[in-house]
mmCIF file of C-alpha atoms and ligand atoms in Angstrom:
data_model
loop_
_atom_site.group_PDB
_atom_site.id
_atom_site.type_symbol
_atom_site.label_atom_id
_atom_site.label_comp_id
_atom_site.label_asym_id
_atom_site.label_seq_id
_atom_site.Cartn_x
_atom_site.Cartn_y
_atom_site.Cartn_z
ATOM 1 C CA MET E 80 99.504 96.408 106.385
ATOM 2 C CA LYS E 81 99.881 99.930 104.862
ATOM 3 C CA LYS E 82 103.183 101.831 105.315
ATOM 4 C CA LYS E 83 104.878 105.011 103.780
ATOM 5 C CA LEU E 84 108.553 104.534 103.132
ATOM 6 C CA ALA E 85 111.072 107.194 101.978
ATOM 7 C CA ILE E 86 113.431 106.003 99.219
ATOM 8 C CA LEU E 87 116.828 107.451 99.304
ATOM 9 C CA GLU E 88 118.291 105.725 96.395
ATOM 10 C CA GLY E 89 121.658 107.665 96.901
ATOM 11 C CA ASP E 90 124.742 107.379 94.318
ATOM 12 C CA GLY E 91 126.531 105.101 92.335
ATOM 13 C CA ILE E 92 125.146 101.776 92.101
ATOM 14 C CA GLY E 93 122.480 102.954 94.608
ATOM 15 C CA PRO E 94 119.700 103.423 91.817
ATOM 16 C CA GLU E 95 120.024 100.285 90.183
ATOM 17 C CA ILE E 96 120.074 98.067 93.248
ATOM 18 C CA MET E 97 117.219 100.132 94.970
ATOM 19 C CA ALA E 98 115.098 99.236 91.742
ATOM 20 C CA GLU E 99 115.670 95.590 92.864
ATOM 21 C CA GLY E 100 115.120 96.316 96.491
ATOM 22 C CA LEU E 101 111.526 97.838 95.618
ATOM 23 C CA LYS E 102 110.937 95.088 92.986
ATOM 24 C CA VAL E 103 111.062 92.771 95.762
ATOM 25 C CA LEU E 104 109.154 94.741 98.043
ATOM 26 C CA ASN E 105 106.204 95.137 95.304
ATOM 27 C CA GLU E 106 106.145 91.206 95.099
ATOM 28 C CA ILE E 107 105.979 91.022 99.047
ATOM 29 C CA ALA E 108 102.956 93.621 98.949
ATOM 30 C CA ARG E 109 101.058 91.705 96.273
ATOM 31 C CA LYS E 110 101.504 88.315 97.769
ATOM 32 C CA TYR E 111 100.886 88.997 101.159
ATOM 33 C CA GLY E 112 98.337 91.966 100.647
ATOM 34 C CA HIS E 113 100.414 94.939 102.080
ATOM 35 C CA GLU E 114 100.427 98.489 100.554
ATOM 36 C CA PHE E 115 103.830 100.141 100.418
ATOM 37 C CA GLU E 116 103.644 104.046 99.332
ATOM 38 C CA TYR E 117 107.192 104.960 98.201
ATOM 39 C CA CYS E 118 108.491 108.905 98.761
ATOM 40 C CA PRO E 119 111.771 109.297 96.959
ATOM 41 C CA ALA E 120 113.844 111.964 98.035
ATOM 42 C CA PRO E 121 117.426 113.244 97.166
ATOM 43 C CA PHE E 122 120.183 112.109 99.256
ATOM 44 C CA GLY E 123 123.972 111.749 99.427
ATOM 45 C CA ALA E 124 126.669 113.175 96.821
ATOM 46 C CA ASN E 125 124.358 113.827 93.973
ATOM 47 C CA ALA E 126 121.874 115.550 95.999
ATOM 48 C CA TYR E 127 124.706 117.946 97.058
ATOM 49 C CA PHE E 128 125.510 118.616 93.520
ATOM 50 C CA SER E 129 121.677 119.476 92.624
ATOM 51 C CA HIS E 130 120.535 121.015 96.000
ATOM 52 C CA GLY E 131 123.603 122.281 97.652
ATOM 53 C CA ASP E 132 123.063 119.694 100.582
ATOM 54 C CA PRO E 133 123.530 116.031 100.727
ATOM 55 C CA PHE E 134 120.459 115.814 103.018
ATOM 56 C CA PRO E 135 118.290 118.555 101.826
ATOM 57 C CA GLN E 136 115.162 119.742 103.676
ATOM 58 C CA GLU E 137 112.844 117.778 101.247
ATOM 59 C CA ALA E 138 114.528 114.645 102.379
ATOM 60 C CA LYS E 139 114.171 115.413 105.764
ATOM 61 C CA ASP E 140 110.536 115.981 105.254
ATOM 62 C CA ALA E 141 110.188 112.703 103.620
ATOM 63 C CA CYS E 142 111.826 110.826 106.255
ATOM 64 C CA ASP E 143 109.908 112.562 108.902
ATOM 65 C CA GLU E 144 106.779 111.606 107.490
ATOM 66 C CA ALA E 145 107.848 107.820 106.608
ATOM 67 C CA ASP E 146 107.178 105.050 108.864
ATOM 68 C CA ALA E 147 110.599 103.584 107.713
ATOM 69 C CA ILE E 148 113.469 104.697 105.141
ATOM 70 C CA VAL E 149 114.839 102.598 102.693
ATOM 71 C CA LYS E 150 118.577 104.285 101.997
ATOM 72 C CA GLY E 151 121.188 103.067 99.209
ATOM 73 C CA PRO E 152 124.854 103.745 99.317
ATOM 74 C CA VAL E 153 126.218 106.912 98.978
ATOM 75 C CA GLY E 154 129.297 108.717 97.631
ATOM 76 C CA LEU E 155 131.014 109.319 94.043
ATOM 77 C CA SER E 156 134.392 109.112 92.527
ATOM 78 C CA VAL E 157 137.296 110.456 94.700
ATOM 79 C CA ASP E 158 137.551 113.559 92.328
ATOM 80 C CA LYS E 159 134.104 114.181 92.555
ATOM 81 C CA MET E 160 134.175 113.913 96.516
ATOM 82 C CA GLU E 161 137.082 115.879 96.939
ATOM 83 C CA SER E 162 135.238 118.756 95.125
ATOM 84 C CA ILE E 163 132.704 118.667 98.218
ATOM 85 C CA PRO E 164 133.426 120.671 101.205
ATOM 86 C CA GLN E 165 134.278 118.518 104.132
ATOM 87 C CA ASP E 166 131.039 119.179 105.814
ATOM 88 C CA LYS E 167 128.880 118.677 102.984
ATOM 89 C CA ARG E 168 130.253 115.262 101.832
ATOM 90 C CA PRO E 169 127.809 112.627 102.422
ATOM 91 C CA GLU E 170 129.305 110.560 105.349
ATOM 92 C CA ILE E 171 129.578 113.735 107.733
ATOM 93 C CA GLY E 172 126.693 115.832 105.917
ATOM 94 C CA ALA E 173 124.065 113.082 105.119
ATOM 95 C CA ILE E 174 124.758 109.684 107.020
ATOM 96 C CA LEU E 175 125.677 110.824 110.779
ATOM 97 C CA PRO E 176 122.827 113.498 110.416
ATOM 98 C CA LEU E 177 120.312 110.857 109.428
ATOM 99 C CA ARG E 178 121.316 108.278 112.199
ATOM 100 C CA ALA E 179 121.296 111.367 114.639
ATOM 101 C CA ARG E 180 117.983 112.734 113.849
ATOM 102 C CA TYR E 181 116.152 109.115 114.219
ATOM 103 C CA ARG E 182 118.654 108.336 116.964
ATOM 104 C CA THR E 183 119.037 104.874 115.060
ATOM 105 C CA PHE E 184 121.134 103.562 118.093
ATOM 106 C CA ALA E 185 120.932 99.740 116.910
ATOM 107 C CA ASN E 186 122.854 98.637 113.901
ATOM 108 C CA TYR E 187 121.870 94.994 112.891
ATOM 109 C CA ARG E 188 124.442 93.460 110.459
ATOM 110 C CA PRO E 189 123.649 89.588 109.690
ATOM 111 C CA VAL E 190 126.911 87.980 108.779
ATOM 112 C CA TYR E 191 125.318 84.608 106.949
ATOM 113 C CA LEU E 192 126.982 82.076 104.950
ATOM 114 C CA PRO E 193 125.340 78.532 105.048
ATOM 115 C CA LYS E 194 127.186 75.488 104.662
ATOM 116 C CA GLU E 195 126.418 74.979 100.862
ATOM 117 C CA LEU E 196 127.960 78.576 99.957
ATOM 118 C CA LEU E 197 131.376 78.148 101.734
ATOM 119 C CA ALA E 198 133.161 78.506 98.504
ATOM 120 C CA PHE E 199 131.929 82.200 98.500
ATOM 121 C CA SER E 200 134.375 82.770 101.246
ATOM 122 C CA PRO E 201 138.465 83.120 100.968
ATOM 123 C CA LEU E 202 138.876 81.264 103.847
ATOM 124 C CA LYS E 203 139.248 77.418 103.690
ATOM 125 C CA PRO E 204 136.394 75.181 104.222
ATOM 126 C CA GLU E 205 137.555 73.234 107.468
ATOM 127 C CA ILE E 206 137.702 76.554 109.188
ATOM 128 C CA LEU E 207 134.128 77.493 108.279
ATOM 129 C CA LYS E 208 132.728 74.131 109.352
ATOM 130 C CA ASP E 209 128.946 74.261 108.993
ATOM 131 C CA GLY E 210 128.817 77.702 108.056
ATOM 132 C CA LEU E 211 128.338 81.346 109.732
ATOM 133 C CA ASP E 212 125.413 82.853 111.146
ATOM 134 C CA ILE E 213 126.730 85.762 113.354
ATOM 135 C CA LEU E 214 124.335 88.701 114.020
ATOM 136 C CA MET E 215 126.527 91.883 114.626
ATOM 137 C CA ILE E 216 125.179 94.389 116.563
ATOM 138 C CA ARG E 217 126.639 97.719 116.312
ATOM 139 C CA GLU E 218 126.173 100.843 118.323
ATOM 140 C CA LEU E 219 125.242 103.528 115.814
ATOM 141 C CA VAL E 220 124.828 107.007 117.613
ATOM 142 C CA GLY E 221 127.488 107.108 120.029
ATOM 143 C CA GLY E 222 131.477 106.896 120.666
ATOM 144 C CA ILE E 223 134.021 108.258 118.583
ATOM 145 C CA TYR E 224 131.610 108.919 115.529
ATOM 146 C CA PHE E 225 129.776 111.333 117.450
ATOM 147 C CA GLY E 226 132.002 112.789 120.154
ATOM 148 C CA GLU E 227 133.731 116.202 119.868
ATOM 149 C CA LYS E 228 136.016 116.740 117.163
ATOM 150 C CA ILE E 229 139.014 119.304 117.423
ATOM 151 C CA GLU E 230 141.128 120.345 114.610
ATOM 152 C CA GLY E 231 143.594 123.277 115.273
ATOM 153 C CA SER E 232 146.794 124.735 114.580
ATOM 154 C CA THR E 233 149.246 126.619 116.881
ATOM 155 C CA THR E 234 152.547 127.919 116.032
ATOM 156 C CA GLY E 235 154.451 124.949 115.879
ATOM 157 C CA GLY E 236 152.183 122.536 114.638
ATOM 158 C CA SER E 237 148.521 121.056 113.817
ATOM 159 C CA HIS E 238 146.472 118.885 116.220
ATOM 160 C CA ALA E 239 143.489 117.133 116.127
ATOM 161 C CA LYS E 240 141.277 115.200 118.562
ATOM 162 C CA ASP E 241 138.371 112.890 118.339
ATOM 163 C CA ILE E 242 136.429 112.414 121.648
ATOM 164 C CA CYS E 243 135.176 108.965 122.388
ATOM 165 C CA ALA E 244 132.280 109.062 124.547
ATOM 166 C CA TYR E 245 129.538 107.053 125.959
ATOM 167 C CA THR E 246 126.845 107.011 128.665
ATOM 168 C CA ARG E 247 125.698 104.234 131.017
ATOM 169 C CA GLU E 248 122.354 104.840 129.467
ATOM 170 C CA GLU E 249 123.461 104.397 125.776
ATOM 171 C CA VAL E 250 125.366 101.413 126.666
ATOM 172 C CA ALA E 251 122.517 99.865 128.672
ATOM 173 C CA GLN E 252 120.160 100.555 125.677
ATOM 174 C CA ILE E 253 122.296 98.588 123.175
ATOM 175 C CA ALA E 254 123.134 95.816 125.384
ATOM 176 C CA HIS E 255 119.440 95.052 125.784
ATOM 177 C CA VAL E 256 119.062 94.534 122.110
ATOM 178 C CA ALA E 257 122.065 92.361 121.854
ATOM 179 C CA PHE E 258 120.722 90.241 124.851
ATOM 180 C CA ARG E 259 117.221 89.982 123.578
ATOM 181 C CA GLU E 260 118.604 89.007 120.201
ATOM 182 C CA ALA E 261 120.667 86.344 121.759
ATOM 183 C CA MET E 262 117.491 84.769 123.415
ATOM 184 C CA LYS E 263 116.167 84.155 119.826
ATOM 185 C CA VAL E 264 119.225 82.313 118.272
ATOM 186 C CA PRO E 265 120.419 78.879 118.830
ATOM 187 C CA GLY E 266 122.760 78.268 121.549
ATOM 188 C CA LYS E 267 121.943 81.785 122.795
ATOM 189 C CA LEU E 268 125.358 83.001 122.585
ATOM 190 C CA MET E 269 126.180 86.796 123.004
ATOM 191 C CA THR E 270 130.078 87.915 122.480
ATOM 192 C CA ASN E 271 130.665 91.376 123.808
ATOM 193 C CA VAL E 272 133.526 92.781 122.043
ATOM 194 C CA HIS E 273 135.501 95.912 123.601
ATOM 195 C CA LYS E 274 139.017 97.247 124.492
ATOM 196 C CA SER E 275 138.905 97.567 128.080
ATOM 197 C CA ASN E 276 142.727 96.912 128.513
ATOM 198 C CA VAL E 277 143.242 100.490 126.994
ATOM 199 C CA LEU E 278 139.710 102.371 126.686
ATOM 200 C CA ALA E 279 137.974 103.967 129.601
ATOM 201 C CA THR E 280 134.752 103.948 127.390
ATOM 202 C CA SER E 281 135.198 99.858 126.995
ATOM 203 C CA ARG E 282 135.452 99.621 131.037
ATOM 204 C CA LEU E 283 132.288 101.382 131.268
ATOM 205 C CA TRP E 284 130.994 99.384 128.556
ATOM 206 C CA ASN E 285 131.770 96.227 130.396
ATOM 207 C CA ILE E 286 130.330 97.110 133.585
ATOM 208 C CA VAL E 287 127.034 97.926 132.150
ATOM 209 C CA VAL E 288 126.853 95.198 129.761
ATOM 210 C CA GLU E 289 127.621 92.819 132.954
ATOM 211 C CA LYS E 290 124.973 94.523 134.906
ATOM 212 C CA VAL E 291 122.359 94.095 131.846
ATOM 213 C CA ARG E 292 123.387 90.372 131.542
ATOM 214 C CA GLN E 293 121.982 89.588 134.960
ATOM 215 C CA GLU E 294 118.445 89.979 133.492
ATOM 216 C CA TYR E 295 119.251 87.449 130.861
ATOM 217 C CA PRO E 296 120.425 84.463 132.845
ATOM 218 C CA GLU E 297 119.674 82.001 129.759
ATOM 219 C CA VAL E 298 122.246 83.886 127.560
ATOM 220 C CA VAL E 299 125.488 82.147 127.272
ATOM 221 C CA TYR E 300 127.927 84.950 127.604
ATOM 222 C CA LYS E 301 131.422 85.613 126.360
ATOM 223 C CA SER E 302 133.542 88.774 126.460
ATOM 224 C CA ILE E 303 136.608 89.121 123.968
ATOM 225 C CA LEU E 304 139.053 92.324 123.069
ATOM 226 C CA VAL E 305 138.525 93.632 119.821
ATOM 227 C CA ASP E 306 141.888 92.901 118.546
ATOM 228 C CA ASN E 307 141.666 89.151 119.477
ATOM 229 C CA ALA E 308 137.902 89.255 117.972
ATOM 230 C CA ALA E 309 139.338 90.295 114.710
ATOM 231 C CA PHE E 310 142.142 87.499 114.659
ATOM 232 C CA GLN E 311 139.652 85.025 115.846
ATOM 233 C CA LEU E 312 137.017 85.803 113.258
ATOM 234 C CA VAL E 313 139.478 84.558 110.651
ATOM 235 C CA VAL E 314 140.843 81.641 112.298
ATOM 236 C CA ASN E 315 137.942 80.073 114.074
ATOM 237 C CA PRO E 316 134.892 82.353 112.781
ATOM 238 C CA THR E 317 132.279 79.697 114.013
ATOM 239 C CA GLN E 318 133.067 80.275 117.717
ATOM 240 C CA PHE E 319 130.985 83.485 117.183
ATOM 241 C CA ASN E 320 127.678 81.986 115.620
ATOM 242 C CA GLY E 321 125.189 83.849 117.640
ATOM 243 C CA VAL E 322 125.225 87.449 118.447
ATOM 244 C CA MET E 323 128.288 90.022 118.796
ATOM 245 C CA LEU E 324 127.710 93.361 120.573
ATOM 246 C CA LEU E 325 130.288 95.859 119.242
ATOM 247 C CA GLU E 326 130.507 99.606 119.894
ATOM 248 C CA ASN E 327 130.161 102.170 116.831
ATOM 249 C CA MET E 328 133.762 102.578 115.482
ATOM 250 C CA GLN E 329 134.760 98.562 116.336
ATOM 251 C CA GLY E 330 131.871 97.582 114.984
ATOM 252 C CA ASP E 331 132.234 99.583 111.635
ATOM 253 C CA ILE E 332 135.736 97.926 111.226
ATOM 254 C CA LEU E 333 134.771 94.259 112.253
ATOM 255 C CA THR E 334 131.371 94.437 110.087
ATOM 256 C CA ASP E 335 133.482 95.202 106.894
ATOM 257 C CA GLN E 336 135.960 92.258 107.754
ATOM 258 C CA ALA E 337 132.984 89.988 108.205
ATOM 259 C CA GLY E 338 131.932 91.183 104.527
ATOM 260 C CA GLY E 339 135.267 89.878 103.325
ATOM 261 C CA ILE E 340 135.201 86.646 105.339
ATOM 262 C CA ILE E 341 131.833 85.650 103.529
ATOM 263 C CA GLY E 342 133.068 86.869 100.275
ATOM 264 C CA SER E 343 131.567 89.994 99.402
ATOM 265 C CA LEU E 344 130.538 93.529 100.749
ATOM 266 C CA GLY E 345 127.671 92.878 98.633
ATOM 267 C CA LEU E 346 126.402 90.274 100.799
ATOM 268 C CA MET E 347 126.156 92.515 103.782
ATOM 269 C CA PRO E 348 122.514 94.109 104.172
ATOM 270 C CA SER E 349 121.950 96.265 107.553
ATOM 271 C CA ALA E 350 119.119 97.796 109.670
ATOM 272 C CA CYS E 351 119.357 100.842 111.694
ATOM 273 C CA ILE E 352 116.726 100.962 114.410
ATOM 274 C CA GLY E 353 115.771 103.862 116.581
ATOM 275 C CA PRO E 354 113.048 104.342 119.276
ATOM 276 C CA GLU E 355 110.554 105.665 116.688
ATOM 277 C CA LYS E 356 111.742 104.485 113.295
ATOM 278 C CA GLY E 357 114.439 102.722 111.210
ATOM 279 C CA TYR E 358 116.125 102.980 108.045
ATOM 280 C CA VAL E 359 117.907 100.340 106.255
ATOM 281 C CA GLU E 360 121.022 100.239 104.088
ATOM 282 C CA PRO E 361 123.541 98.049 102.750
ATOM 283 C CA ALA E 362 126.681 97.991 104.717
ATOM 284 C CA HIS E 363 128.889 98.764 101.675
ATOM 285 C CA GLY E 364 129.804 101.743 99.631
ATOM 286 C CA SER E 365 128.355 102.949 96.179
ATOM 287 C CA ALA E 366 130.862 101.351 93.856
ATOM 288 C CA PRO E 367 130.917 104.239 91.548
ATOM 289 C CA ASP E 368 133.506 102.020 89.238
ATOM 290 C CA ILE E 369 130.915 99.827 88.480
ATOM 291 C CA ALA E 370 127.747 102.165 88.270
ATOM 292 C CA GLY E 371 125.364 101.912 85.273
ATOM 293 C CA ARG E 372 126.580 98.571 84.004
ATOM 294 C CA ASN E 373 123.837 96.481 85.594
ATOM 295 C CA ILE E 374 126.452 94.223 87.197
ATOM 296 C CA ALA E 375 126.016 95.336 90.868
ATOM 297 C CA ASN E 376 125.119 92.402 93.477
ATOM 298 C CA PRO E 377 121.672 93.797 94.837
ATOM 299 C CA TYR E 378 121.658 90.823 97.782
ATOM 300 C CA SER E 379 122.641 93.613 100.283
ATOM 301 C CA MET E 380 119.790 95.934 99.207
ATOM 302 C CA ILE E 381 117.173 93.219 99.138
ATOM 303 C CA GLY E 382 118.246 91.816 102.243
ATOM 304 C CA SER E 383 118.086 95.428 103.801
ATOM 305 C CA VAL E 384 114.510 95.349 102.695
ATOM 306 C CA ALA E 385 114.003 91.944 104.262
ATOM 307 C CA LEU E 386 115.592 93.307 107.518
ATOM 308 C CA MET E 387 113.109 96.472 107.466
ATOM 309 C CA LEU E 388 110.055 94.067 107.081
ATOM 310 C CA GLU E 389 111.005 92.263 110.350
ATOM 311 C CA LYS E 390 112.511 95.027 112.499
ATOM 312 C CA CYS E 391 110.460 97.968 111.567
ATOM 313 C CA PHE E 392 107.236 96.366 110.758
ATOM 314 C CA GLY E 393 107.437 92.698 112.511
ATOM 315 C CA LEU E 394 106.731 90.976 109.344
ATOM 316 C CA GLU E 395 108.697 88.125 109.924
ATOM 317 C CA GLU E 396 107.083 85.612 107.440
ATOM 318 C CA GLU E 397 107.371 87.960 104.632
ATOM 319 C CA SER E 398 111.226 88.757 105.522
ATOM 320 C CA ARG E 399 112.059 85.000 105.626
ATOM 321 C CA ALA E 400 110.268 84.621 102.227
ATOM 322 C CA ILE E 401 112.860 87.159 100.796
ATOM 323 C CA TRP E 402 115.832 85.489 102.472
ATOM 324 C CA GLU E 403 114.697 81.957 101.240
ATOM 325 C CA ALA E 404 114.227 83.111 97.762
ATOM 326 C CA MET E 405 117.967 84.616 97.781
ATOM 327 C CA ARG E 406 119.334 81.374 99.403
ATOM 328 C CA SER E 407 117.537 79.242 96.969
ATOM 329 C CA LEU E 408 118.998 81.158 93.936
ATOM 330 C CA PHE E 409 122.366 80.771 95.111
ATOM 331 C CA ARG E 410 121.724 77.106 95.800
ATOM 332 C CA ALA E 411 120.582 76.482 92.256
ATOM 333 C CA GLY E 412 123.977 78.021 91.174
ATOM 334 C CA TYR E 413 123.271 81.530 90.124
ATOM 335 C CA ARG E 414 125.885 84.131 90.887
ATOM 336 C CA SER E 415 125.973 87.658 90.860
ATOM 337 C CA HIS E 416 129.051 89.154 89.375
ATOM 338 C CA ASP E 417 131.040 89.993 92.546
ATOM 339 C CA LEU E 418 130.648 86.188 93.322
ATOM 340 C CA LYS E 419 131.246 84.557 90.051
ATOM 341 C CA THR E 420 134.366 82.457 89.833
ATOM 342 C CA THR E 421 136.272 80.929 87.041
ATOM 343 C CA SER E 422 134.095 77.927 86.838
ATOM 344 C CA THR E 423 130.541 79.452 86.786
ATOM 345 C CA ALA E 424 128.855 78.953 83.813
ATOM 346 C CA ALA E 425 128.037 82.360 81.865
ATOM 347 C CA GLU E 426 124.333 81.402 81.864
ATOM 348 C CA LYS E 427 124.507 81.379 85.617
ATOM 349 C CA ILE E 428 125.764 84.994 85.960
ATOM 350 C CA LEU E 429 123.060 87.298 86.746
ATOM 351 C CA SER E 430 122.971 90.840 86.156
ATOM 352 C CA THR E 431 121.517 93.133 88.604
ATOM 353 C CA THR E 432 117.988 93.288 87.140
ATOM 354 C CA ALA E 433 118.018 89.589 86.232
ATOM 355 C CA PHE E 434 118.958 88.868 89.998
ATOM 356 C CA GLY E 435 115.885 90.893 91.125
ATOM 357 C CA ASP E 436 113.797 89.257 88.591
ATOM 358 C CA MET E 437 114.650 85.817 90.068
ATOM 359 C CA VAL E 438 114.270 86.687 93.639
ATOM 360 C CA VAL E 439 110.491 87.873 92.521
ATOM 361 C CA LYS E 440 110.068 84.550 90.704
ATOM 362 C CA LEU E 441 111.059 82.436 93.390
ATOM 363 C CA ILE E 442 108.829 84.228 96.097
ATOM 364 C CA ARG E 443 105.832 84.088 93.785
ATOM 365 C CA GLU E 444 106.565 80.442 93.571
ATOM 366 C CA GLY E 445 107.127 80.208 97.279
ATOM 367 C CA ALA E 446 110.436 78.769 96.929
HETATM 368 C C1 IPM P 158 129.031 102.009 107.224
HETATM 369 C C2 IPM P 158 129.944 103.200 106.749
HETATM 370 C C3 IPM P 158 129.812 104.351 107.425
HETATM 371 C C4 IPM P 158 130.039 104.265 108.781
HETATM 372 C C5 IPM P 158 130.497 105.621 106.756
HETATM 373 C C6 IPM P 158 130.087 105.906 105.256
HETATM 374 C C7 IPM P 158 129.931 106.948 107.580
HETATM 375 O O1 IPM P 158 131.160 102.828 106.450
HETATM 376 O O2 IPM P 158 127.879 102.116 107.524
HETATM 377 O O3 IPM P 158 129.717 101.114 107.810
HETATM 378 O O4 IPM P 158 131.261 104.543 109.281
HETATM 379 O O5 IPM P 158 129.371 104.059 109.626
HETATM 380 MN MN1 MN P 159 131.812 100.708 107.262
#
């Protein structure tokens, strides 16, 4: 397979973890006979300082021409971010426009913690039982993120409004993705998350999800209020093993919580898929405090590359090879800096580059 990829390495630890993601992708290309052409482009806070725009035209062109986009985290220190005008900050000025441009409505965020790695989690092993394998599916281009925003002032005070809006079609589209994914997982469970006791959008959401459900009679369907889901994720998370469907804002919050539950945001890869193309990115930020020190965990970036192979190009075997290599690295006792404990031996603690090298070696050996 021959594919063109736009590479947006981003800010902070972005370049370091991107290098490891591409190192692994190069090994996949070599081993399975694929060809990936990389087109790097500026994107994020650094791109604002160098080009006056966090999503400059040359990045748009590179993304338009690419078959898929590999994106690193964006954002710099609080001081530097405050010096950027609000509409040019990377969240509003780059990430949301990227999502809107390719209508990447389906955000896949796997929450995976196998039994042998339960110690990564701050939760007790008896709560985690045989481990977590939840695919959180977050709607990514609708809801309050993309609704009208109003900031105004009148004599007597200021006001602000964020409109949360969903159409029937938008909900149906993401519901189909969640039900289809649920058909592929053991137990075929799909848990629909919402806030229908308060929000009109959630009531529409549920009506549509219930309708789409009729087309997937084999799926075991559950429905839960988002506040209860947040609670249950901590006290009994294994009940969600399977697929969870979330709207944009609720999905943003619960996927970060999931990162905490499995022990690190460094374990949260993600894929954002639209009708024509997709992009992949770690679900975490750019960690400017540890940038340039070769200590960042590249798992989420490498995992995002694995998700791209599967979700964008249908390369399931290649994707599996990456997951298996990362899992056997951990199984052999190696740890990235974010996952080390006081009992981790110094020689088992991997730098960013050593982590990538080891994943490559394990793929090569067919671990
Ligand atoms: C995420 C991030 C983004 C979001 C921010 C950076 C705009 O937190 O991908 O989860 O809120 O969607
Ligand atoms: Mn987030």
